[in-house]
Structure formats: structure tokens, C-alpha cells
mmCIF file with all atom_site columns, C-alpha atoms in Angstrom:
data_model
loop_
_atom_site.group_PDB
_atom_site.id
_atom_site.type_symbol
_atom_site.label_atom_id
_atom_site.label_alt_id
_atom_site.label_comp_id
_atom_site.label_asym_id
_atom_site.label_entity_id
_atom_site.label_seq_id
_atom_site.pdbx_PDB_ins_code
_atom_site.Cartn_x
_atom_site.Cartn_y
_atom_site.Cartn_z
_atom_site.occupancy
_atom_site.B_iso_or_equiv
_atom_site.pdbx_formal_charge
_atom_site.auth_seq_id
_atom_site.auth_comp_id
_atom_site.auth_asym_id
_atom_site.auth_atom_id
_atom_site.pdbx_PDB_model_num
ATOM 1   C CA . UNK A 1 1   ? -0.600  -26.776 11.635  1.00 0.00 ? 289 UNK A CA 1
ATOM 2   C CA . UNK A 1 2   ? -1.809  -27.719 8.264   1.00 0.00 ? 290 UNK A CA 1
ATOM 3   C CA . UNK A 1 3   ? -0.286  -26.616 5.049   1.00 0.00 ? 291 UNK A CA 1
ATOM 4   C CA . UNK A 1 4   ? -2.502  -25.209 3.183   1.00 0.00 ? 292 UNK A CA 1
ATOM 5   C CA . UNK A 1 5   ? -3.018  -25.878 -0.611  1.00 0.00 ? 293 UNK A CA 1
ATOM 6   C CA . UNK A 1 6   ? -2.548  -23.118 -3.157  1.00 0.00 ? 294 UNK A CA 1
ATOM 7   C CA . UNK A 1 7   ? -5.408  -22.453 -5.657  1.00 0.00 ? 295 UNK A CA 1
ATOM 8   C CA . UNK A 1 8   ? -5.293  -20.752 -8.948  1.00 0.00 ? 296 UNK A CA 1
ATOM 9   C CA . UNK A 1 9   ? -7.434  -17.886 -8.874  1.00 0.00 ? 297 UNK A CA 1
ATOM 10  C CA . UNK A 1 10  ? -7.379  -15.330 -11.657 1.00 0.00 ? 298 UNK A CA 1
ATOM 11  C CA . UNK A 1 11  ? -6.425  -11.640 -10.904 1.00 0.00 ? 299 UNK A CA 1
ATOM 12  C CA . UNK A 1 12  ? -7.454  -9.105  -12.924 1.00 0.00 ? 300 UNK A CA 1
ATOM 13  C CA . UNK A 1 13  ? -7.984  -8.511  -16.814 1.00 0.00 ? 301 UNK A CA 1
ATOM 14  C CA . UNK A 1 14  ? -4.722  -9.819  -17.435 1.00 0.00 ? 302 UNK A CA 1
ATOM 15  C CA . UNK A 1 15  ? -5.610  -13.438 -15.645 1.00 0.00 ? 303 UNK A CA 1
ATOM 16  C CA . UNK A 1 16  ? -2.540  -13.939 -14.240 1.00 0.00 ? 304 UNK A CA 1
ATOM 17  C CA . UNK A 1 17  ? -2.924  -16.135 -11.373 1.00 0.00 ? 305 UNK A CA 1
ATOM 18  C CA . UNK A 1 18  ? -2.293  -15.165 -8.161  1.00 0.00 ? 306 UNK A CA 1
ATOM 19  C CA . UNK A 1 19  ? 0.575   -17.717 -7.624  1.00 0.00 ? 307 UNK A CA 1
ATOM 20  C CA . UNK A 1 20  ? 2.233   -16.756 -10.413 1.00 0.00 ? 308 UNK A CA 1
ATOM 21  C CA . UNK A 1 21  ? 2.619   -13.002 -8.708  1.00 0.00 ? 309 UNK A CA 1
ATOM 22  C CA . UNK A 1 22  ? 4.657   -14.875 -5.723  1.00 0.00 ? 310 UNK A CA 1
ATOM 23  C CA . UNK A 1 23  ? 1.550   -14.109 -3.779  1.00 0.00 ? 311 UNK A CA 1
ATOM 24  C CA . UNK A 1 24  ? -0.648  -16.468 -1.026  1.00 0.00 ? 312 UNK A CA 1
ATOM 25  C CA . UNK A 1 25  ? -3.616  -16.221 1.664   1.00 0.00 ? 313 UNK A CA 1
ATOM 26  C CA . UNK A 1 26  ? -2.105  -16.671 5.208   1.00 0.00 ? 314 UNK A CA 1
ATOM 27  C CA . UNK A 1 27  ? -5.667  -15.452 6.893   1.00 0.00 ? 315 UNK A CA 1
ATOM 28  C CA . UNK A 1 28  ? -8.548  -17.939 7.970   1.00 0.00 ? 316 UNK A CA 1
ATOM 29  C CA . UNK A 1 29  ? -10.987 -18.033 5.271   1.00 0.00 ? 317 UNK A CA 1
ATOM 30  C CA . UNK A 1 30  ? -13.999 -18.141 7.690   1.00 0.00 ? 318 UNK A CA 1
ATOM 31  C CA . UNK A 1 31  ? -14.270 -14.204 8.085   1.00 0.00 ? 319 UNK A CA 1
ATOM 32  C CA . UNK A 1 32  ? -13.640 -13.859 4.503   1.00 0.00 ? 320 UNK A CA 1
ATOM 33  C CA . UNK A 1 33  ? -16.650 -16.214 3.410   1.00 0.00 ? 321 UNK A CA 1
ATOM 34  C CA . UNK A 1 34  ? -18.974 -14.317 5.818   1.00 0.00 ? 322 UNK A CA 1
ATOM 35  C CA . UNK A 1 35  ? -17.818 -11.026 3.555   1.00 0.00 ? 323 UNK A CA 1
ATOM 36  C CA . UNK A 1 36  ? -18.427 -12.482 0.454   1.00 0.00 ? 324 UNK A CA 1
ATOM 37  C CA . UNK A 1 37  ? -22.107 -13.605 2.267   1.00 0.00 ? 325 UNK A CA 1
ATOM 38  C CA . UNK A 1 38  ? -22.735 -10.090 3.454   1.00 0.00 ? 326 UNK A CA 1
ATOM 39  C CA . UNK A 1 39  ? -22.160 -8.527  0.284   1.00 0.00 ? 327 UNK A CA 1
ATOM 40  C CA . UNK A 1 40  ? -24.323 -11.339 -1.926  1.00 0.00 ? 328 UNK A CA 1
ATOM 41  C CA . UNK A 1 41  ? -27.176 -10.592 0.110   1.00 0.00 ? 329 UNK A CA 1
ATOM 42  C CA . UNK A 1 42  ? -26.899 -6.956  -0.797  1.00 0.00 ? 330 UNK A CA 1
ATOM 43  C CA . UNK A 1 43  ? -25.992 -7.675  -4.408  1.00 0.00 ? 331 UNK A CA 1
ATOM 44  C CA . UNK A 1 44  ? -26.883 -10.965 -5.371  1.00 0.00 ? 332 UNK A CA 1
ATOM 45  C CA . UNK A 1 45  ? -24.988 -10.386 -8.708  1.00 0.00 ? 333 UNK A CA 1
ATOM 46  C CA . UNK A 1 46  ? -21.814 -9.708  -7.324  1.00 0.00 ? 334 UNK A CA 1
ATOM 47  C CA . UNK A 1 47  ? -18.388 -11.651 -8.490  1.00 0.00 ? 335 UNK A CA 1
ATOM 48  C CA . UNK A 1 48  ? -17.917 -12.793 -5.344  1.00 0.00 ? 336 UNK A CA 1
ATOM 49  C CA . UNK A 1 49  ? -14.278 -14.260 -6.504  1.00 0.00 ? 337 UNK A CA 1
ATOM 50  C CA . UNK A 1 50  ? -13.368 -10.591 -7.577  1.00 0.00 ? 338 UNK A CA 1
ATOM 51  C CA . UNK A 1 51  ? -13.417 -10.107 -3.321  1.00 0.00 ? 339 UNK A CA 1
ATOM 52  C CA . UNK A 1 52  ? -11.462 -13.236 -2.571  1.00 0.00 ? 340 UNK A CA 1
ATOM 53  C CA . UNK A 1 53  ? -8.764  -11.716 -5.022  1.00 0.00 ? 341 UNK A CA 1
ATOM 54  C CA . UNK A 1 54  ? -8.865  -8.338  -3.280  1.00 0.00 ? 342 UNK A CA 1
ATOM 55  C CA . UNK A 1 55  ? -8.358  -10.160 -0.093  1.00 0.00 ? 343 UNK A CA 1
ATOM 56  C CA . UNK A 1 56  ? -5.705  -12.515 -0.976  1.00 0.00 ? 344 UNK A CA 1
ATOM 57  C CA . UNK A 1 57  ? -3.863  -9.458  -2.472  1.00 0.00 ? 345 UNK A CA 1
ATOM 58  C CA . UNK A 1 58  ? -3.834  -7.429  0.242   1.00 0.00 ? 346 UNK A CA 1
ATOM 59  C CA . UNK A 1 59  ? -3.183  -10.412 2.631   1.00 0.00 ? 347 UNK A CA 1
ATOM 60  C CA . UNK A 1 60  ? 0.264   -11.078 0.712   1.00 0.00 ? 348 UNK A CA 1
ATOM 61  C CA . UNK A 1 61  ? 0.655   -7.735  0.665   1.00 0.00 ? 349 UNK A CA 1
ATOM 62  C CA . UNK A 1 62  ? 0.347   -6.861  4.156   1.00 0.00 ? 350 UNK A CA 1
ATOM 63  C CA . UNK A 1 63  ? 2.039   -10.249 5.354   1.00 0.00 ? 351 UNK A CA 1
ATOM 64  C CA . UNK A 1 64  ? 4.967   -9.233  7.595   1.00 0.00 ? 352 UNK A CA 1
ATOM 65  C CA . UNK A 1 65  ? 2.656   -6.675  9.005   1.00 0.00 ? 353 UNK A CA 1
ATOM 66  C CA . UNK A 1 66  ? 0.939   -6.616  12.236  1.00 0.00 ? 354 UNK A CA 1
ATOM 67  C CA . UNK A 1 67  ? -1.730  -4.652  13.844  1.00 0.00 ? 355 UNK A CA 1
ATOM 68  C CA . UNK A 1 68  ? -1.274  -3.240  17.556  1.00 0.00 ? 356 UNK A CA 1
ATOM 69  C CA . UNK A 1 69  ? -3.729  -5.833  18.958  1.00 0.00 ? 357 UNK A CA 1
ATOM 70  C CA . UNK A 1 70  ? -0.908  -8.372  17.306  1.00 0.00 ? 358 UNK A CA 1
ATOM 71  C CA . UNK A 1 71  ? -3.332  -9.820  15.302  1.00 0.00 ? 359 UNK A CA 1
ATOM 72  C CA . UNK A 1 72  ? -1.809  -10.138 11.416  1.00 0.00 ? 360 UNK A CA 1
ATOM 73  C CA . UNK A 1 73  ? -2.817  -6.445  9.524   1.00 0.00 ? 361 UNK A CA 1
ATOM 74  C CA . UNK A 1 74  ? -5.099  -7.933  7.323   1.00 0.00 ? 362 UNK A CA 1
ATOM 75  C CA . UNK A 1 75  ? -7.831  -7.933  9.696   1.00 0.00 ? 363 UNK A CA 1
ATOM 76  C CA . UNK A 1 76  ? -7.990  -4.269  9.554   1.00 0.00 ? 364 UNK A CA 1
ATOM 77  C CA . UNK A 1 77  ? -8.668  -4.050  5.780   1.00 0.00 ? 365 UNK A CA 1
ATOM 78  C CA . UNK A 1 78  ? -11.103 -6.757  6.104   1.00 0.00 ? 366 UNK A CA 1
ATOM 79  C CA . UNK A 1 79  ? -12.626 -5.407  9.209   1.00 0.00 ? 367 UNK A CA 1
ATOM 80  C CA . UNK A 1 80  ? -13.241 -1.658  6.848   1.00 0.00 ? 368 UNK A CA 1
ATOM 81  C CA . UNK A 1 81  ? -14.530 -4.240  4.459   1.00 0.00 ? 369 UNK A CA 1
ATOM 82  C CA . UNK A 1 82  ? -17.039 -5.652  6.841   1.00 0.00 ? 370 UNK A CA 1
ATOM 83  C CA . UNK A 1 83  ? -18.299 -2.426  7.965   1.00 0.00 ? 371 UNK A CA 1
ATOM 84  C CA . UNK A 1 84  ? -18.755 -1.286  4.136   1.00 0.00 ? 372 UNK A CA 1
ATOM 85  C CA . UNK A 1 85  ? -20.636 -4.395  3.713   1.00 0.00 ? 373 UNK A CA 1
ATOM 86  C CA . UNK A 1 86  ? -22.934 -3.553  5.954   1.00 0.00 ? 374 UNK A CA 1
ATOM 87  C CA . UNK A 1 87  ? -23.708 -0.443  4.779   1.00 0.00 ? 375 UNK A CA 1
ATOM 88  C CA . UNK A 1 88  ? -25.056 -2.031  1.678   1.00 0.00 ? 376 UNK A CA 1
ATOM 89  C CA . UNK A 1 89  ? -22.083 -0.608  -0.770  1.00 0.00 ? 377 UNK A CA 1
ATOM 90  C CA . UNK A 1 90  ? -21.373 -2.089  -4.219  1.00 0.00 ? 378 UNK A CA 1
ATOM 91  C CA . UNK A 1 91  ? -18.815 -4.733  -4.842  1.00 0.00 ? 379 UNK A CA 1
ATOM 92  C CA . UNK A 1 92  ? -16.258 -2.750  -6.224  1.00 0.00 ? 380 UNK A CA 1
ATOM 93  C CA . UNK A 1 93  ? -16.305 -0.760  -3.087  1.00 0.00 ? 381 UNK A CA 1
ATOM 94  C CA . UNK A 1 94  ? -15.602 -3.513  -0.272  1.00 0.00 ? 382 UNK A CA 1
ATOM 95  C CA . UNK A 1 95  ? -12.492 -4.625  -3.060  1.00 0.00 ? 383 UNK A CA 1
ATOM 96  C CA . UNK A 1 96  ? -11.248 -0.824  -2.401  1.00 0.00 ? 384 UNK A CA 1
ATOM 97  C CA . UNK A 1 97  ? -11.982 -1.231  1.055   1.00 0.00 ? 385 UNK A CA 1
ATOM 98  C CA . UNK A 1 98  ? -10.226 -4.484  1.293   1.00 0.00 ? 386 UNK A CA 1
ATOM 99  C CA . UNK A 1 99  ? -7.110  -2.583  -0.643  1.00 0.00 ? 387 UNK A CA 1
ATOM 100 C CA . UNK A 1 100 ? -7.385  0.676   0.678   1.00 0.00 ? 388 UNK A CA 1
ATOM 101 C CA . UNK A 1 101 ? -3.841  0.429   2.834   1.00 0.00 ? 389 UNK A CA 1
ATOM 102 C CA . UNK A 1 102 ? -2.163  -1.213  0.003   1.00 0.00 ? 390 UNK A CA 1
ATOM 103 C CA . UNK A 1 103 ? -0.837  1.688   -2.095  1.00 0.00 ? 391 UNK A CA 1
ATOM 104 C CA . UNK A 1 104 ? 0.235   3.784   1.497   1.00 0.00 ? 392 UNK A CA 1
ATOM 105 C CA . UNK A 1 105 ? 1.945   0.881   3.137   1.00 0.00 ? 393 UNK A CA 1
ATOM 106 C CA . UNK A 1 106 ? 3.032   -1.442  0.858   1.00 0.00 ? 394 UNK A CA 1
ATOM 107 C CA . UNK A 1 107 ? 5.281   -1.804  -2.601  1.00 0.00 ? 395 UNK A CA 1
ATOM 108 C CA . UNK A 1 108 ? 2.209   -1.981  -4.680  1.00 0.00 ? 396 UNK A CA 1
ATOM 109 C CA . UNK A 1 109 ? 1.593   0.837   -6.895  1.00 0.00 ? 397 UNK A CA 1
ATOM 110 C CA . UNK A 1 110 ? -1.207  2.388   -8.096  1.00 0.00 ? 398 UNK A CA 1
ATOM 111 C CA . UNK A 1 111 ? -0.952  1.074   -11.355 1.00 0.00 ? 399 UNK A CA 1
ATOM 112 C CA . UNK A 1 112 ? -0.804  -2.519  -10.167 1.00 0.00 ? 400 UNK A CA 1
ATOM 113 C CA . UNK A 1 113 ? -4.572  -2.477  -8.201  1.00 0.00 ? 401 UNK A CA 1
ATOM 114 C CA . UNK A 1 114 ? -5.385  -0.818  -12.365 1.00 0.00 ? 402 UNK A CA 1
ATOM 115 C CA . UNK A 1 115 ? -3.955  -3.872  -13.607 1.00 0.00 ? 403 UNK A CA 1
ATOM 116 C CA . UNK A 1 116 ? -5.327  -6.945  -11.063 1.00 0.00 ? 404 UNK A CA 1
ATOM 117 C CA . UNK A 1 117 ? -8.645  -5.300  -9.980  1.00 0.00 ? 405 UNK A CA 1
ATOM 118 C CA . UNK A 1 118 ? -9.713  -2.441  -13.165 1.00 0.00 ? 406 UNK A CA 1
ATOM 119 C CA . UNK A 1 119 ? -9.603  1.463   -13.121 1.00 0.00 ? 407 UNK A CA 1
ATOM 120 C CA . UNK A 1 120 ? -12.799 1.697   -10.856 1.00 0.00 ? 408 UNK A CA 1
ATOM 121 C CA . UNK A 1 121 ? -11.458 0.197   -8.084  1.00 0.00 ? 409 UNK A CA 1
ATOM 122 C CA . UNK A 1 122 ? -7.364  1.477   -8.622  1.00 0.00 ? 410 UNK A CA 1
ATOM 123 C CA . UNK A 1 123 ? -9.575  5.269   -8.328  1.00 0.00 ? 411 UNK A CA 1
ATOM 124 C CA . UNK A 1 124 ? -11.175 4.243   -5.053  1.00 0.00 ? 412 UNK A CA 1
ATOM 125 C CA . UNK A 1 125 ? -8.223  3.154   -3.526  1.00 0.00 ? 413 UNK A CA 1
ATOM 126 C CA . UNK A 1 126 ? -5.976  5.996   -4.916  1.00 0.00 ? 414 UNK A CA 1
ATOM 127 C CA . UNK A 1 127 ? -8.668  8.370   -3.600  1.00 0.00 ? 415 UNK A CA 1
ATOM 128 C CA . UNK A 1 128 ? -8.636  7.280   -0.060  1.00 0.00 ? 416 UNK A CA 1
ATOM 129 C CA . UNK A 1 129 ? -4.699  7.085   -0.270  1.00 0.00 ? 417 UNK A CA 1
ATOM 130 C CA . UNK A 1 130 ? -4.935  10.704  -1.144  1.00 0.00 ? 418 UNK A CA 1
ATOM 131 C CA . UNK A 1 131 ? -7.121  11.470  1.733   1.00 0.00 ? 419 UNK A CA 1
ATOM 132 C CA . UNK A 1 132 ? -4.638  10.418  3.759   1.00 0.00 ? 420 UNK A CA 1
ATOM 133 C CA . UNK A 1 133 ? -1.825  11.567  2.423   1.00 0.00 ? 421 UNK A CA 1
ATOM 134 C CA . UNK A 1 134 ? -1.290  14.777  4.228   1.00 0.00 ? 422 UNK A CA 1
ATOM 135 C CA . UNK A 1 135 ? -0.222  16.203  7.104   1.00 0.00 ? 423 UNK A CA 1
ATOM 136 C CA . UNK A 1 136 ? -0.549  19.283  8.889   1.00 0.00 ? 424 UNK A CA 1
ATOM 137 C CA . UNK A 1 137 ? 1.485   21.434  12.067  1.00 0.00 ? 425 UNK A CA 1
ATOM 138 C CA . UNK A 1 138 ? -1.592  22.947  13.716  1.00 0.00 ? 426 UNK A CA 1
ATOM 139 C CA . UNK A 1 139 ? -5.202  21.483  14.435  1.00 0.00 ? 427 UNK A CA 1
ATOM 140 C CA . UNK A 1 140 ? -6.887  24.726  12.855  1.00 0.00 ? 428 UNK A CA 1
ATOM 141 C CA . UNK A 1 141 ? -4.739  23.770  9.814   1.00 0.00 ? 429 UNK A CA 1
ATOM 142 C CA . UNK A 1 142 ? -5.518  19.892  9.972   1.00 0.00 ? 430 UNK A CA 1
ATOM 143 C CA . UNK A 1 143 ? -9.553  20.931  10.367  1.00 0.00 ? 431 UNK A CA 1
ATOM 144 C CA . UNK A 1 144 ? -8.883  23.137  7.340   1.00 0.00 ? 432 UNK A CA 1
ATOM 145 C CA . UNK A 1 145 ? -7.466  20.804  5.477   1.00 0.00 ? 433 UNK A CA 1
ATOM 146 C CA . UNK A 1 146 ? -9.606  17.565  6.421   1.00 0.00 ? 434 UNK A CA 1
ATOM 147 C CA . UNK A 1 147 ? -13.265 19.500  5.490   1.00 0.00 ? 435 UNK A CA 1
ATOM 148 C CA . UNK A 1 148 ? -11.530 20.758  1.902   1.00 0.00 ? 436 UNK A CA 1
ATOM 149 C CA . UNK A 1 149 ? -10.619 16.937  1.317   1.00 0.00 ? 437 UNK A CA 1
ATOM 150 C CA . UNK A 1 150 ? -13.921 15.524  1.846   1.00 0.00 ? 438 UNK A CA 1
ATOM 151 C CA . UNK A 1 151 ? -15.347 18.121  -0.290  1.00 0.00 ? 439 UNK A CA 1
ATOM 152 C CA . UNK A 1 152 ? -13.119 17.662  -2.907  1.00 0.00 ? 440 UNK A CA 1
ATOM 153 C CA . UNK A 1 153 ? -13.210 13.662  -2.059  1.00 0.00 ? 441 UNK A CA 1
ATOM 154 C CA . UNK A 1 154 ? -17.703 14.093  -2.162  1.00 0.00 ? 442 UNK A CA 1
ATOM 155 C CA . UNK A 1 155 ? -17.652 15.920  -5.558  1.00 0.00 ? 443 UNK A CA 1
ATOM 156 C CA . UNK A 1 156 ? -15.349 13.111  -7.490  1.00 0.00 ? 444 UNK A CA 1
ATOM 157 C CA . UNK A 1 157 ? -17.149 9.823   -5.346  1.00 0.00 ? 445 UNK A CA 1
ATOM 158 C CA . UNK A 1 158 ? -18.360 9.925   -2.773  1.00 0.00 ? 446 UNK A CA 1
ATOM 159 C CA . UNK A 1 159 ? -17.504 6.066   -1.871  1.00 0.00 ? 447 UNK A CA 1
ATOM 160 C CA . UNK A 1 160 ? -13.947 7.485   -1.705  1.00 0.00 ? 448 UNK A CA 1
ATOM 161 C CA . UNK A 1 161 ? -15.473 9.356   1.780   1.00 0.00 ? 449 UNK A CA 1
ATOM 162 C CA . UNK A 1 162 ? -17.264 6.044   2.570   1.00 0.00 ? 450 UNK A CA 1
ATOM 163 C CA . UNK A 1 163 ? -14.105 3.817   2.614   1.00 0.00 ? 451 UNK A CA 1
ATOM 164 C CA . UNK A 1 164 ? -12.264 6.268   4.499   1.00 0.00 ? 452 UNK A CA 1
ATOM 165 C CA . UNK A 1 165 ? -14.923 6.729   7.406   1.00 0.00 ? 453 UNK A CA 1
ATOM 166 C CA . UNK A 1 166 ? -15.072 2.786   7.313   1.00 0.00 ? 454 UNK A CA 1
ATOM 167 C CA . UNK A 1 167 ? -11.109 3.288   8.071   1.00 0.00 ? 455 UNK A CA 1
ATOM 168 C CA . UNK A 1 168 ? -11.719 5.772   10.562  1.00 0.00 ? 456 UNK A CA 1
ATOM 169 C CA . UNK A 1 169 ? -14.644 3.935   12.546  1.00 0.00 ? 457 UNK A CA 1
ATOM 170 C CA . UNK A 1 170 ? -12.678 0.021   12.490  1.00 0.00 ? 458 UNK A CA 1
ATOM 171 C CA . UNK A 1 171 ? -9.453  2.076   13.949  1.00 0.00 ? 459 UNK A CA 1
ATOM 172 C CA . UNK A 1 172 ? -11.324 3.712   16.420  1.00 0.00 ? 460 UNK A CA 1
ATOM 173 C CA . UNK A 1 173 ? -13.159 0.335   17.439  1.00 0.00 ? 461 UNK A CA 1
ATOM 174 C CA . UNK A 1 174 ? -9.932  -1.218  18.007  1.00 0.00 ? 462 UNK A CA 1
ATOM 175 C CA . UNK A 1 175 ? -8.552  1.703   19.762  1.00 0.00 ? 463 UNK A CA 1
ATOM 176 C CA . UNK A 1 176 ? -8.248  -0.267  23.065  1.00 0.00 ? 464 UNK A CA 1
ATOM 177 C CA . UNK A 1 177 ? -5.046  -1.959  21.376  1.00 0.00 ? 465 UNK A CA 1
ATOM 178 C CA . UNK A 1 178 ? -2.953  1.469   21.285  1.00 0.00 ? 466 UNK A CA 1
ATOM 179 C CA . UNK A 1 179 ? -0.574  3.414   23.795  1.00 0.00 ? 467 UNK A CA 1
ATOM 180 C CA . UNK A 1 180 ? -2.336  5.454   26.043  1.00 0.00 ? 468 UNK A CA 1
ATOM 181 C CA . UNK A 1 181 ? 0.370   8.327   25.147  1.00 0.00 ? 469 UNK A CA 1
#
């Protein structure tokens, strides 16, 4: 296999590279590119390397990690990211998508996605970490709890709901890779 070269990409506000952080892509760039060409065509404007840095950062991030399926666990971010896309959402929105797992599963911090990616996209993901957050003994109580979050989640942005139902729908499309029990 190939090695492949490292590129200097620019995270953040700050601009330091991406190398610099100790971090690399180890994901095909193929399903990436067809993001970045699904979201273009909704928003022709869009800084389409802004989404290349939210994927290579949560690619590094989620490295040693691996779905059920066995596949590496940055196709589940990018598959939320995908789905998000083609709903049409905004830029900033697929990079929370793309990130959404980071905070919850990984060393990263909110204040780190604040510093690489800005405070609109740090809320996003810190909202849908939130959502998920929780955990309740009964189903009544879970219910409960679930319809007072996505009110809560609707009144501060409602893309926070968004990225978690993208969550929700790519986990239950690959639910044919879990344990029956």
C-alpha cells in the first residue's frame, strides 16, 4: 500500500496546520470529495477546505476506533455528514456533523472544536453531545426525558436536532452490523 503524503492544511483561526497537531487522514478521500460535491451544489459559496479539516480531525481523532461492521469509525461521522448534505444544511452544519462524536468519544474537548473550527460549530457539536449525554432507568423516564431535550435542543437550534436525527437514522441504517441481543 502506498504511503500517503501529508499536506498542510490550515485548522482553524489560529492556522495551525494540521500536522503540526500530530494529526493525519487514514480514510479514502473519494467519499470525502463526493461530500464536499454534495454540499457545493447546495451552497456554492461554501469553504469547502473548512469540511476536509472537519474530516481529517475527526479521522485522527477517531483512528484506533472501529465501527461494528469493522469498517474504521470515521465512516459513521461522515456517513451523518452525507445524510445532512442531502438535506440541503449549511456548511457549518455537515463540519458538526462530521465532529459530532468527537467531544463524547474522544480526548478532544469542547474548547478545542472552538479553537480549530469557531464557536458556531464547537455549539453544534456541544449541543448534540448534550443530547446524548443522559441516561435514564425506565422507558417512561427515557420518553420523558428525550421529548424535553428536543424541545429544549429546537428552541436554542434547531440544527442541533438535525445532526442528531442524522446520527440516529445512519445508526439505524447500519443496524444489520450489531448483536441481535
Amino acid at each position: 500500500m502506498a504511503a500517503r503524503a501529508r499536506r498542510r492544511v490550515i485548522v482553524g483561526p489560529v492556522g495551525t496546520p494540521l500536522a503540526d497537531l500530530g494529526l493525519s487522514s487514514s480514510t479514502g478521500d473519494a467519499d470525502l470529495e463526493a461530500l464536499v460535491r454534495e454540499v457545493l451544489g447546495h451552497h456554492p459559496a461554501a469553504d469547502a477546505e473548512a469540511i476536509r479539516r472537519a474530516h481529517r480531525y475527526a479521522d485522527d481523532k477517531h483512528r484506533d476506533q472501529m465501527r461494528h461492521s469493522g469498517e474504521p469509525y470515521i465512516t459513521h461521522p461522515l456517513g451523518v455528514a452525507r445524510i445532512a448534505a442531502g438535506l440541503g444544511l449549511d456548511p457549518e452544519t455537515i463540519q458538526a456533523a462530521l465532529l459530532h462524536d468527537v467531544v463524547e468519544d474522544t480526548g478532544a474537548s469542547r474548547e478545542d472544536i472552538e479553537a480549530a473550527f469557531g464557536p458556531q460549530v464547537a455549539a453544534l457539536v456541544d449541543g448534540v453531545t448534550k443530547l446524548t449525554r443522559i441516561h435514564f432507568e425506565s422507558q417512561e423516564e427515557r420518553q420523558a426525558e428525550n421529548y424535553r431535550k428536543l424541545i429544549i435542543s429546537m428552541s436554542s437550534d434547531i440544527r442541533v436536532l438535525l445532526v442528531k436525527l442524522c446520527d440516529r437514522l445512519h445508526n439505524m441504517r447500519t443496524l444489520s452490523y450489531m448483536r441481535k441481543s
